[in-house]
Coordinates of C-alpha atoms (C1' of nucleotides) in Angstrom, one line a residue:
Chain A
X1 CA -51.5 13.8 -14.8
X2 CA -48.3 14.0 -16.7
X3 CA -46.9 16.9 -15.1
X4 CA -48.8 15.6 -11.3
X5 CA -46.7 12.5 -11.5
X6 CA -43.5 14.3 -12.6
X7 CA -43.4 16.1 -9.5
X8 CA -43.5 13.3 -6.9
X9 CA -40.4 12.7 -5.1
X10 CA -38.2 10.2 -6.8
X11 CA -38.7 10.8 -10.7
X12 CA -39.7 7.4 -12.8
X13 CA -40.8 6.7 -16.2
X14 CA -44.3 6.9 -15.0
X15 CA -45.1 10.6 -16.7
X16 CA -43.6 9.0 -20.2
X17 CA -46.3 6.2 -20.0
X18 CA -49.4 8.4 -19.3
X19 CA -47.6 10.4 -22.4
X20 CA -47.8 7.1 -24.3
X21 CA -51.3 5.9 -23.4
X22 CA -52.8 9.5 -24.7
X23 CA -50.8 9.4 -28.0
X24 CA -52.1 5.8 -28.2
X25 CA -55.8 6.5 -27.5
X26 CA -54.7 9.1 -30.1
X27 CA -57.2 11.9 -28.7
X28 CA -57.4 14.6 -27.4
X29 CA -54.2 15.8 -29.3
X30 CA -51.4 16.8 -27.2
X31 CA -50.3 20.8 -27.3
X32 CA -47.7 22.8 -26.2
X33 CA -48.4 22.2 -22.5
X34 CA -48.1 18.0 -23.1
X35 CA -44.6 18.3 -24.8
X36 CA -43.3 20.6 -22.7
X37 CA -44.1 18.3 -19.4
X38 CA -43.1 15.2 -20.7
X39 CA -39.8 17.1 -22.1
X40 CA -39.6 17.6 -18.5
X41 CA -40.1 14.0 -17.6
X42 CA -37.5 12.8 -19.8
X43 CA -35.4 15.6 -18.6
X44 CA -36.0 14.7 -15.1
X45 CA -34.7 10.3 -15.9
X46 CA -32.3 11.2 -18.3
X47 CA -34.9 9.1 -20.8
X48 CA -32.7 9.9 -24.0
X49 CA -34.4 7.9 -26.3
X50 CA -38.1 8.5 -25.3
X51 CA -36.9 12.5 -25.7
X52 CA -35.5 12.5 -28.8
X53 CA -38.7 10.6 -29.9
X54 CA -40.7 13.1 -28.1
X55 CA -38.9 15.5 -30.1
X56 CA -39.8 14.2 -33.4
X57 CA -43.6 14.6 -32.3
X58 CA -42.8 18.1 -31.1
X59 CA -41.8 18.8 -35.5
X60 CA -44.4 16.4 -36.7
X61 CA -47.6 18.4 -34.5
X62 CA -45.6 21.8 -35.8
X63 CA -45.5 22.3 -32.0
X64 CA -41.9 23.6 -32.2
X65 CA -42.9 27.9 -32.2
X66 CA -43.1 27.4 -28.4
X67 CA -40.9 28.6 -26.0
X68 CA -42.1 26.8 -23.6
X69 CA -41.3 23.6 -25.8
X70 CA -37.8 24.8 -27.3
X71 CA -36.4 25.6 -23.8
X72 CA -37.7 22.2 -22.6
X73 CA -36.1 20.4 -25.5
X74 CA -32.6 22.8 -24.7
X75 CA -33.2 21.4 -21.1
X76 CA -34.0 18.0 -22.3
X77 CA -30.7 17.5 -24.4
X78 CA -28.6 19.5 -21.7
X79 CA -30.0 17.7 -19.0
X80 CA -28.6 14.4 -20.9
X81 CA -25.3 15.1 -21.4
X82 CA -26.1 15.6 -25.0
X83 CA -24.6 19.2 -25.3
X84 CA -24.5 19.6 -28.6
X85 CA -27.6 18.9 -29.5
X86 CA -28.7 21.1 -27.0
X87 CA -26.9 24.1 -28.3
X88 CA -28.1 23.1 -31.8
X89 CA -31.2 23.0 -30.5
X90 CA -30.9 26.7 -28.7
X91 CA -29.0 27.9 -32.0
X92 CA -32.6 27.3 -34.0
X93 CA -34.7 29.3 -31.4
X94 CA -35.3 32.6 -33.1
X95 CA -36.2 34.7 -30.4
X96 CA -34.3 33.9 -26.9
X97 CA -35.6 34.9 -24.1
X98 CA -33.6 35.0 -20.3
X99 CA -35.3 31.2 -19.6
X100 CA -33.8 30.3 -22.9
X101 CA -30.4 31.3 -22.3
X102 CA -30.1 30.6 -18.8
X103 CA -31.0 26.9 -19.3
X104 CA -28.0 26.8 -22.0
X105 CA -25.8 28.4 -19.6
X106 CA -26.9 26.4 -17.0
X107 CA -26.1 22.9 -19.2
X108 CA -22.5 24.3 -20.3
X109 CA -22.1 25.1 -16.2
X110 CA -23.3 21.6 -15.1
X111 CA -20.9 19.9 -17.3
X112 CA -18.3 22.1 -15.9
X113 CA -18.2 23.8 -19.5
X114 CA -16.6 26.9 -17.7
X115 CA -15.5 28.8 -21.2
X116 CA -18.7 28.0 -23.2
X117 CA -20.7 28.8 -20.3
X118 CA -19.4 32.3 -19.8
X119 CA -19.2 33.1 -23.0
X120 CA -22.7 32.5 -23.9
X121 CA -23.4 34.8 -20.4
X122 CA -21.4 37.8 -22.9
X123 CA -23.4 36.7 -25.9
X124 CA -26.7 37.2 -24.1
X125 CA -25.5 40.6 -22.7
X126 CA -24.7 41.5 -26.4
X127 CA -28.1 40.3 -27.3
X128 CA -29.8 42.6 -25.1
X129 CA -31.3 40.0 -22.8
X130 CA -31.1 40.9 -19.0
X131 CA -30.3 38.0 -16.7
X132 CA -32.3 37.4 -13.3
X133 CA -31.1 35.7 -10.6
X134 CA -31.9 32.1 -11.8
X135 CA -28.9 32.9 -15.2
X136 CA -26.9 34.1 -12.5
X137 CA -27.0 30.6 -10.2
X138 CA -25.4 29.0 -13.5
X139 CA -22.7 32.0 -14.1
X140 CA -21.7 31.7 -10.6
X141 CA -21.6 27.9 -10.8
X142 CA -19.6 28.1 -13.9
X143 CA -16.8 30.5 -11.5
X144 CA -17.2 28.0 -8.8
X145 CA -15.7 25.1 -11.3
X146 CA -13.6 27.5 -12.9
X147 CA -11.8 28.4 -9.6
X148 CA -10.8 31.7 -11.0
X149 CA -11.4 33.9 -7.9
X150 CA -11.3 37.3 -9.7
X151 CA -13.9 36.0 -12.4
X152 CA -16.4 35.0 -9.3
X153 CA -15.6 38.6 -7.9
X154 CA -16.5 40.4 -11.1
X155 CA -19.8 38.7 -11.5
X156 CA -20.8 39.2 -8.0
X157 CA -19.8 42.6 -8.6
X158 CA -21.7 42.9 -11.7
X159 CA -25.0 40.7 -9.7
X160 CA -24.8 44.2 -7.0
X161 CA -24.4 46.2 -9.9
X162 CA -27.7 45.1 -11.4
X163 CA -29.6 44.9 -8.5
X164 CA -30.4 41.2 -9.0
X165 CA -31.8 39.5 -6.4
X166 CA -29.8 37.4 -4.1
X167 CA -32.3 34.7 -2.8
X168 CA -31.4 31.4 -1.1
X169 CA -30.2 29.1 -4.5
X170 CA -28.5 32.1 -5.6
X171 CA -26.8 32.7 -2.0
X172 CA -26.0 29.4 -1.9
X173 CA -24.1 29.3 -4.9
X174 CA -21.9 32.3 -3.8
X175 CA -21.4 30.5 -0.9
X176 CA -20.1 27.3 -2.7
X177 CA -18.1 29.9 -5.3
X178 CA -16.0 31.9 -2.9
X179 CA -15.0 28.3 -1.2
X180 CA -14.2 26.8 -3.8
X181 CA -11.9 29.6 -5.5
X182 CA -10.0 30.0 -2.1
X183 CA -12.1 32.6 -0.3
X184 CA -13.2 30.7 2.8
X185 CA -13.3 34.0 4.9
X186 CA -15.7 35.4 1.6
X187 CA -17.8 32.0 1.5
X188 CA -18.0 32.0 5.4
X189 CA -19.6 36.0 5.5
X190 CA -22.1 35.1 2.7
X191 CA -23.4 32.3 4.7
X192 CA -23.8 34.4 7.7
X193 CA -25.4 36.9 6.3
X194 CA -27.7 34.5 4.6
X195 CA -31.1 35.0 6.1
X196 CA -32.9 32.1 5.9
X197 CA -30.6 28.7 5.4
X198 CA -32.0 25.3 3.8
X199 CA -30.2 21.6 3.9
X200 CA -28.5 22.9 0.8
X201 CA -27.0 26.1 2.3
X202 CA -25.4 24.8 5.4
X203 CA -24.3 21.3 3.4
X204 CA -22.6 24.2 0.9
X205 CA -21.0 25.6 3.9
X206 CA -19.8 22.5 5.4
X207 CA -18.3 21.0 2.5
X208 CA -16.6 24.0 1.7
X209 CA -14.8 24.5 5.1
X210 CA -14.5 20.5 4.6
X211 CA -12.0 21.1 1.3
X212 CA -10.0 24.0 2.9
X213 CA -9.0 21.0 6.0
X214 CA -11.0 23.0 8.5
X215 CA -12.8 20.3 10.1
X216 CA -13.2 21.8 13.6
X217 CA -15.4 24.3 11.7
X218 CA -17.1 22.2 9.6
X219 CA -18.0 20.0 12.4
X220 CA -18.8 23.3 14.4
X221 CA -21.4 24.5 11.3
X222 CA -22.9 20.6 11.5
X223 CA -23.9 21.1 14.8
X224 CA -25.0 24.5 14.9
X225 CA -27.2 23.0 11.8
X226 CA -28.8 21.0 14.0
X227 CA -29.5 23.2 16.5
X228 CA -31.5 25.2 14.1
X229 CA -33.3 22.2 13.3
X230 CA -32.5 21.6 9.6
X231 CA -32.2 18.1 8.8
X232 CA -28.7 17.0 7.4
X233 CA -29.4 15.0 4.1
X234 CA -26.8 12.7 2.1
X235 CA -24.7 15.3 0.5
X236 CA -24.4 16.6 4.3
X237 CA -23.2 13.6 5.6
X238 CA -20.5 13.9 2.5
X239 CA -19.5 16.9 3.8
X240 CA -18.8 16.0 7.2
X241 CA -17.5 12.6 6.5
X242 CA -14.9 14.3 4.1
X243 CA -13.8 16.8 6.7
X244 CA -13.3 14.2 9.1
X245 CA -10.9 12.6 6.0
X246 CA -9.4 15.8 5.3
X247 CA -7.9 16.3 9.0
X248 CA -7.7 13.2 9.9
X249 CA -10.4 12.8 12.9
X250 CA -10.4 9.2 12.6
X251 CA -12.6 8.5 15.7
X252 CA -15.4 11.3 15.1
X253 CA -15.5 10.4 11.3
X254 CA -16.4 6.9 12.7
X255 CA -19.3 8.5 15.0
X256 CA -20.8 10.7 12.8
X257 CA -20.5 7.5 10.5
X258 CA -22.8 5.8 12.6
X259 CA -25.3 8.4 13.5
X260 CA -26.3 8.4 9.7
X261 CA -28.3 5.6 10.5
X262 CA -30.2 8.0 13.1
X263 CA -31.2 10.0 10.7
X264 CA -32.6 7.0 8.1
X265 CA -29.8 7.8 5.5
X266 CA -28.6 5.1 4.0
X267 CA -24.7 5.2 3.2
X268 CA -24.2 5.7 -0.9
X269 CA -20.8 5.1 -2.7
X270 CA -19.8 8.3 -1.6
X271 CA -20.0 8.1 2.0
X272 CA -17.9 4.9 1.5
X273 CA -15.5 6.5 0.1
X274 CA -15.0 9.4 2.2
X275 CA -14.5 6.6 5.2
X276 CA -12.2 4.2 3.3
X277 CA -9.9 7.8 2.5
X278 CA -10.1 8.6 6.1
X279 CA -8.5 5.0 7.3
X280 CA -5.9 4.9 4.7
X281 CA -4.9 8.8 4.9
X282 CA -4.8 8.2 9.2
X283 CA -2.7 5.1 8.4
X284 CA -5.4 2.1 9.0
X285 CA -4.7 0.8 5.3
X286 CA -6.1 -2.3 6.5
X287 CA -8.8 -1.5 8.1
X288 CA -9.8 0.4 5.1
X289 CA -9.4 -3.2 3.1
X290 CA -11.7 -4.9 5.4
X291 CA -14.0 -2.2 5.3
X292 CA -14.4 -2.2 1.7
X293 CA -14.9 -5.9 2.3
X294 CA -18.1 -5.1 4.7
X295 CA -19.8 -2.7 2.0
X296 CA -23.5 -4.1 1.1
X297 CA -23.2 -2.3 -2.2
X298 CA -20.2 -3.5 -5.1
X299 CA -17.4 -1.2 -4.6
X300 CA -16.9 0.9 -7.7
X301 CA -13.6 2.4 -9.2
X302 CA -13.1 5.6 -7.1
X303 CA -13.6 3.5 -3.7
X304 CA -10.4 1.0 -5.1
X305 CA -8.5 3.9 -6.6
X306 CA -8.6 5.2 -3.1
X307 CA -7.6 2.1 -1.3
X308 CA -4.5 1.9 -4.4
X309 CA -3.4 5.6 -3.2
X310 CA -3.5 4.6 0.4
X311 CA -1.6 1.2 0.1
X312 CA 1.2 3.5 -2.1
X313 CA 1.1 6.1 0.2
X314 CA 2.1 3.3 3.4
X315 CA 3.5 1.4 0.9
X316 CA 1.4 -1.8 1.1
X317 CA 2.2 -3.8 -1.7
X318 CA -0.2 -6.6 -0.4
X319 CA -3.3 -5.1 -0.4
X320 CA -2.1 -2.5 -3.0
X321 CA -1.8 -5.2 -5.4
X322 CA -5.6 -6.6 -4.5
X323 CA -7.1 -2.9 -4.8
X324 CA -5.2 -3.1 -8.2
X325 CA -6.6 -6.2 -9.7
X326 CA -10.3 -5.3 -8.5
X327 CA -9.2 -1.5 -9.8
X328 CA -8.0 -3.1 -13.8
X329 CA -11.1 -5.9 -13.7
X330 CA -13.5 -2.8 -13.5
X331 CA -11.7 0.0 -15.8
X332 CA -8.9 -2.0 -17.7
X333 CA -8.8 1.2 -20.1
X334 CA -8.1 4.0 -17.7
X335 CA -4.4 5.1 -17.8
X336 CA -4.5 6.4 -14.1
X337 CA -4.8 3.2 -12.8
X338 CA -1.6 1.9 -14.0
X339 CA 0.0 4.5 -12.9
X340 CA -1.0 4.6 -9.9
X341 CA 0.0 0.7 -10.0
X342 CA 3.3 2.3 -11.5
X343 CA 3.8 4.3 -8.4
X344 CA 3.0 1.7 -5.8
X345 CA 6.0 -0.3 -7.4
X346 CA 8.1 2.8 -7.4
X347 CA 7.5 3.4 -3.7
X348 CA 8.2 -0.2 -2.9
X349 CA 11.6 -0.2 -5.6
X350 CA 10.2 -2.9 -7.4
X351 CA 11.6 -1.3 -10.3
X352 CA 11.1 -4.4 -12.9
X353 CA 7.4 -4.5 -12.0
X354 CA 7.3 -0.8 -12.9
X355 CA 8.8 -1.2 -16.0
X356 CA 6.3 -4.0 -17.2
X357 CA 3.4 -1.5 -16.3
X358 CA 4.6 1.0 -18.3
X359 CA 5.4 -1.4 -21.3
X360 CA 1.9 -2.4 -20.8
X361 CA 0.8 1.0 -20.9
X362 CA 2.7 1.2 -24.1
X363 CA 1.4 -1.2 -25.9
X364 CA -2.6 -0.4 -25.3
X365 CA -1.4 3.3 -26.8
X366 CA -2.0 4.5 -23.5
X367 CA -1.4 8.0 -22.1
X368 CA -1.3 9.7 -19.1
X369 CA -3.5 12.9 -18.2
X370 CA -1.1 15.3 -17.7
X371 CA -1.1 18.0 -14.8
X372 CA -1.8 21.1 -15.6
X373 CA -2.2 24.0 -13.7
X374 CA -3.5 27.6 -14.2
X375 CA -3.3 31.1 -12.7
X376 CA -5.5 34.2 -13.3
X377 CA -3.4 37.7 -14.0
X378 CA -5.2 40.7 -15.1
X379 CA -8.4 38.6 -16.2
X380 CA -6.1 36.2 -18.4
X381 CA -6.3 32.4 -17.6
X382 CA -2.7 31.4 -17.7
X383 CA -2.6 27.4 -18.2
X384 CA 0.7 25.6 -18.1
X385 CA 1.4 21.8 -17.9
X386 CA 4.5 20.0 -17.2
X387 CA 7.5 20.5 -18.4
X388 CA 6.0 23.6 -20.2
X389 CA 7.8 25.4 -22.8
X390 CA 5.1 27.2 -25.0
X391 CA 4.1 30.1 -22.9
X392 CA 5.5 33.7 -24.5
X393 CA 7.5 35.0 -21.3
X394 CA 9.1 31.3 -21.0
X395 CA 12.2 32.3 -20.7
X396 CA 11.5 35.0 -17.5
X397 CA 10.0 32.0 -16.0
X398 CA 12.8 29.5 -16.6
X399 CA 14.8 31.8 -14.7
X400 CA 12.4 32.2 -12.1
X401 CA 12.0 28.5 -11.5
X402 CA 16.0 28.8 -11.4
X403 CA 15.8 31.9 -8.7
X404 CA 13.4 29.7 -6.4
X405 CA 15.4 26.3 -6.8
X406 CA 18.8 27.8 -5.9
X407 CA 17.2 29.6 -3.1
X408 CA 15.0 26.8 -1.7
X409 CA 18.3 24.4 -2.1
X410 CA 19.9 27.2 0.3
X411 CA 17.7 26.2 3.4
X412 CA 18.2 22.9 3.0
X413 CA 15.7 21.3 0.8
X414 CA 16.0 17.6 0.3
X415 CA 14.4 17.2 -2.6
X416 CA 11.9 14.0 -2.4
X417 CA 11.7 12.2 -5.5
X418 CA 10.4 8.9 -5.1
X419 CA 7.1 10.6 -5.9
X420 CA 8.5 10.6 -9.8
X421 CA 7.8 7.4 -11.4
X422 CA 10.7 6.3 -13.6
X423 CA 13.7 4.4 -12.4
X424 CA 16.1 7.1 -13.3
X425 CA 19.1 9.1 -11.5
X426 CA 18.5 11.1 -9.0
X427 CA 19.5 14.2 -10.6
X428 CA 17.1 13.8 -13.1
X429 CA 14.2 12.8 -10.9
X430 CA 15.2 16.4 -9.4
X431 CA 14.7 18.7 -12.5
X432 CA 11.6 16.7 -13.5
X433 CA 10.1 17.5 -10.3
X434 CA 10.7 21.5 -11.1
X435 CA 8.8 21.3 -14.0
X436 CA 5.7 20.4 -12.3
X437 CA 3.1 22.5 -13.7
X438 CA 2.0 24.3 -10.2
X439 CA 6.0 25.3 -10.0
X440 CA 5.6 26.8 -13.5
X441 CA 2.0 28.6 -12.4
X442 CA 3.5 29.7 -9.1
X443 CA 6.8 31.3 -10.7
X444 CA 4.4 33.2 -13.6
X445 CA 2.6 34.6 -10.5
X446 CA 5.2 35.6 -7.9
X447 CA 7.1 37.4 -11.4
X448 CA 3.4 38.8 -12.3
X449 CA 2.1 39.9 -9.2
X450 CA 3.7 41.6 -5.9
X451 CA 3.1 41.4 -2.7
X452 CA 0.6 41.3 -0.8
X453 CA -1.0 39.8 -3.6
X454 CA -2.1 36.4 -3.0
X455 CA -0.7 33.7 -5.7
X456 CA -3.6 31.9 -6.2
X457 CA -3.4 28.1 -8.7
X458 CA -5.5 25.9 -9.4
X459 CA -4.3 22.4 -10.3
X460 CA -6.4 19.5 -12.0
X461 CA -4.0 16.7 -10.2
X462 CA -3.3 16.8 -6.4
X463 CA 0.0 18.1 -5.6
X464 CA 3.1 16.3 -5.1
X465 CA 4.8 15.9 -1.7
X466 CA 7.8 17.4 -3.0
X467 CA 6.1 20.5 -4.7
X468 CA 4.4 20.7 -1.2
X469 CA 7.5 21.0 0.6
X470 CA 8.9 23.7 -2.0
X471 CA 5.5 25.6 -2.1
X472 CA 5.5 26.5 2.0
X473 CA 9.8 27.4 1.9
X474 CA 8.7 29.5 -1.3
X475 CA 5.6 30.8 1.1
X476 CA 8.3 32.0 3.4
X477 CA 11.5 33.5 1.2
X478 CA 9.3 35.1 -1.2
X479 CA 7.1 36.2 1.7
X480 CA 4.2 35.7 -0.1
X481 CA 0.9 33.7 0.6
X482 CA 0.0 31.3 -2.2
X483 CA -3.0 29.6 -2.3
X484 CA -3.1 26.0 -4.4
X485 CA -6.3 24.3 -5.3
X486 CA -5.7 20.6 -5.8
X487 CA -8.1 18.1 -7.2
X488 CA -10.0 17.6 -4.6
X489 CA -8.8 20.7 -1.8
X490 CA -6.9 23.4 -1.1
X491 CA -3.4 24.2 0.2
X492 CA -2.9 28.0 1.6
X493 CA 0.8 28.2 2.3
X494 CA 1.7 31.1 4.2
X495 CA 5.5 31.7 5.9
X496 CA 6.5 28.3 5.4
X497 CA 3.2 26.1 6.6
X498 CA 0.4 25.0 5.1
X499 CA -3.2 25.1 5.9
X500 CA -3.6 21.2 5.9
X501 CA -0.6 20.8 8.6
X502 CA 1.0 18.3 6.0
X503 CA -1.7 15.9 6.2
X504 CA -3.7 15.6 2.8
Chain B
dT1 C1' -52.1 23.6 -16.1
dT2 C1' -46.5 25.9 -19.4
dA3 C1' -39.8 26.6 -19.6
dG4 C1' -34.4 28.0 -16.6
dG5 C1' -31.3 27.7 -10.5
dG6 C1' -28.0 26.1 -5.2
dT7 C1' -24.9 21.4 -1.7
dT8 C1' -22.2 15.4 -3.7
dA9 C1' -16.4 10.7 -2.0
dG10 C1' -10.9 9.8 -5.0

DNA sequence: TTAGGGTTAG
């Protein structure tokens, strides 16, 4: 029953209370097989306290030699964020077998734990343990987030190399890997040569031509979906909604918006947000306002940070101001709002409001999340923020950055610097703007690397407009295609354009 | 009757 009621299609608490009702009854005593599924159960609702009490049954019944309970109490702390315990947990299990190990992996991978997760894929190779194709889902999941294309190339050389088997999760995952480090050509030829494709697969495909700005294809993919009778599901809809955003296909997005409702999915925060980013980004700031307005659920902090970026990107200091309010009433801690507040100001050269939201900043301690970008050479993760001055060949790079400065000034180059925040000279506005970390990763790559090597970075902020501009006249002098991964999609600059035709 | 896996807005 425990199990039975476990696998029904949206997971509740009902597994935990048949657990209860036999431990109240008090016979027959549970074993292995009881803990294990209602570790599952817990698992499944993210039920943190009923686990760990479960877990203290699991030592008190001297239940805890199982595998099959260890890995489901590894699963169980993974599943709920509590990582530690779950590696503590993992640490005590004496003999590890390949479910063992891939369900730690698999925790580190889902938390985006990229280091801990492939390091604990060495440590199981050094322990002997083969992986299958299920350890394999998490390493490849782990180089997905990680966005380091040579990592995900080495483990799928290494998943030939084996001769593990590439099924449909496993496929899927390569599909989603190779799009999100920059391969869409890579990501596209897995998914044809996929043999059999579920929701999952095409929703992979979709959302990965979706954050590489090709929306013609990823509407093309939708439809051909279709026509193979797979039924698009929720993350689907994400997918296609965010293309729409991504290239700005303002009156499809609005149409395939709609047609949701044809297939009985009901819109979740997500879908909001991808339609309240595709009216700001296509200039309908206010739309987007009245929009948020009609939403039947409360609008959380991503959907107002959105409108905030819209209203500072066409400088609407009305709404912007609204979006902010609503923005600091929900997450009066996080320093990313006031900037973004900071930068609406700046856009609008209300310089004294700007300096009141950084004294405000100030004086709650606050700091910013700096940007930081990184670029693979020779299997090294080179990470650099701004204004960088740690990193042993510094002094190459300085004159690198110099190099590509004084030769993008020579075509031209305005430089645009009303996307730095503080009311300062122009001049200095202009060198803080060539210390942003993706100039830093992109000189260490064009010195590292020749052509036609592809610079590849990934950034955890989104680009500036002004590092945008530099990156495709750098695309074209240095005659060299570099490919940027933003926060939330790439840029492949190649002879002075860039993939998302200026529009992101 | 046991355990581990793929797609998710800014």
């Amino acid at each position: 029953m425990i199990r039975g009621c476990s696998q029904i299609k949206n997971p509740s608490k009902e597994p935990i209370t048949f657990y209860k009702k036999l431990i109240n009854r008090g016979f027959p005593t549970p074993n292995s097989f009881t803990l294990a599924f209602v570790l599952k159960a817990c698992a499944n609702i993210c039920a943190v306290l009923e686990g760990k009490q479960i877990h203290t049954h699991v030592v008190r019944m001297g239940l805890g030699f199982s595998p099959f309970v260890q890995t489901g109490l590894v699963n169980f702390y993974a599943k709920c964020g509590e990582i530690v315990l779950a590696k503590n947990m993992f640490d005590e299990i004496p003999e590890r077998n390949v479910v063992a190990w891939s369900t730690m992996i698999s925790g580190y991978a889902r938390m985006g734990l990229v280091n801990e997760a492939l390091g604990l894929f060495r440590e199981m190779q050094i322990a002997g343990v083969l992986p299958d194709e299920v350890t394999m889902v998490s390493v490849i999941t782990a180089c997905a987030a990680s966005g380091a294309l040579d990592l995900g190339e080495w483990v799928h050389a290494f998943i030939d190399k084996y001769v593990i088997k590439v099924d449909l999760e496993l496929s899927t995952a390569l599909v989603n890997m190779y799009a999100r480090c920059g391969c869409i050509e890579r990501s596209k030829k897995m998914f044809d040569e996929m043999p059999k494709r579920d929701t999952k697969a095409w929703s992979s495909m979709i959302v990965g031509l979706a954050i590489h700005g090709m929306a013609e294809d990823a509407l093309e993919v939708y439809s051909r979906m279709l026509e193979d009778n797979v039924k698009p599901n929720q993350v689907t809809f994400i997918g296609v909604l965010s293309a729409c955003a991504h290239s700005g296909l303002l009156n499809e997005g609005w149409r395939y918006w709609t047609s949701m409702a044809e297939f009985r999915i009901e819109p979740l925060m997500e879908h909001y947000g991808c339609m309240v980013d595709l009216l700001c980004r296509s200039g309908h700031v206010e739309d987007a306002y009245e929009f948020v307005q009609t939403m039947h659920i409360s609008p959380n902090p991503i959907i107002w940070r959105t409108l905030l970026m819209g209203c500072k990107k066409k400088v609407n200091l009305d709404k912007g101001e609204i979006a902010a309010q609503r923005l600091l009433q929900l997450e009066p801690l996080n320093p990313e709002n006031y900037v973004l507040l900071s930068n609406l100001y700046a856009a609008s050269s209300q310089w004294e409001k700007v300096t009141s939201v950084r004294k405000k900043m100030k004086e709650n301690g606050m700091k910013t999340n700096p940007g930081c970008s990184s670029i693979e050479i020779d299997g090294f993760v080179h990470e650099f923020v701004v204004s960088d001055r740690s990193h042993p060949e510094g002094i190459l790079i300085r004159e690198m950055l110099r190099d590509m400065s004084e030769r993008v000034r020579r075509t031209g180059h305005d430089p645009w610097t009303s996307d730095v925040l503080h009311d300062v000279g122009d001049e200095e506005k202009e060198s803080s703007l060539c210390e942003h970390s993706e100039r830093l990763a992109i000189a260490f790559g064009l010195l590292k690397t020749k052509a036609p090597v592809v610079v590849r970075v990934v950034k955890n902020l989104r680009v500036c407009v002004d590092c945008h501009e530099v990156t495709k006249i750098i695309s074209k002098i240095f005659e060299r295609e570099i490919v940027v991964r933003d926060r939330v999609r790439f840029h492949r600059f190649v002879n002075g354009a860039c993939s998302c035709k200026d529009y992101w």
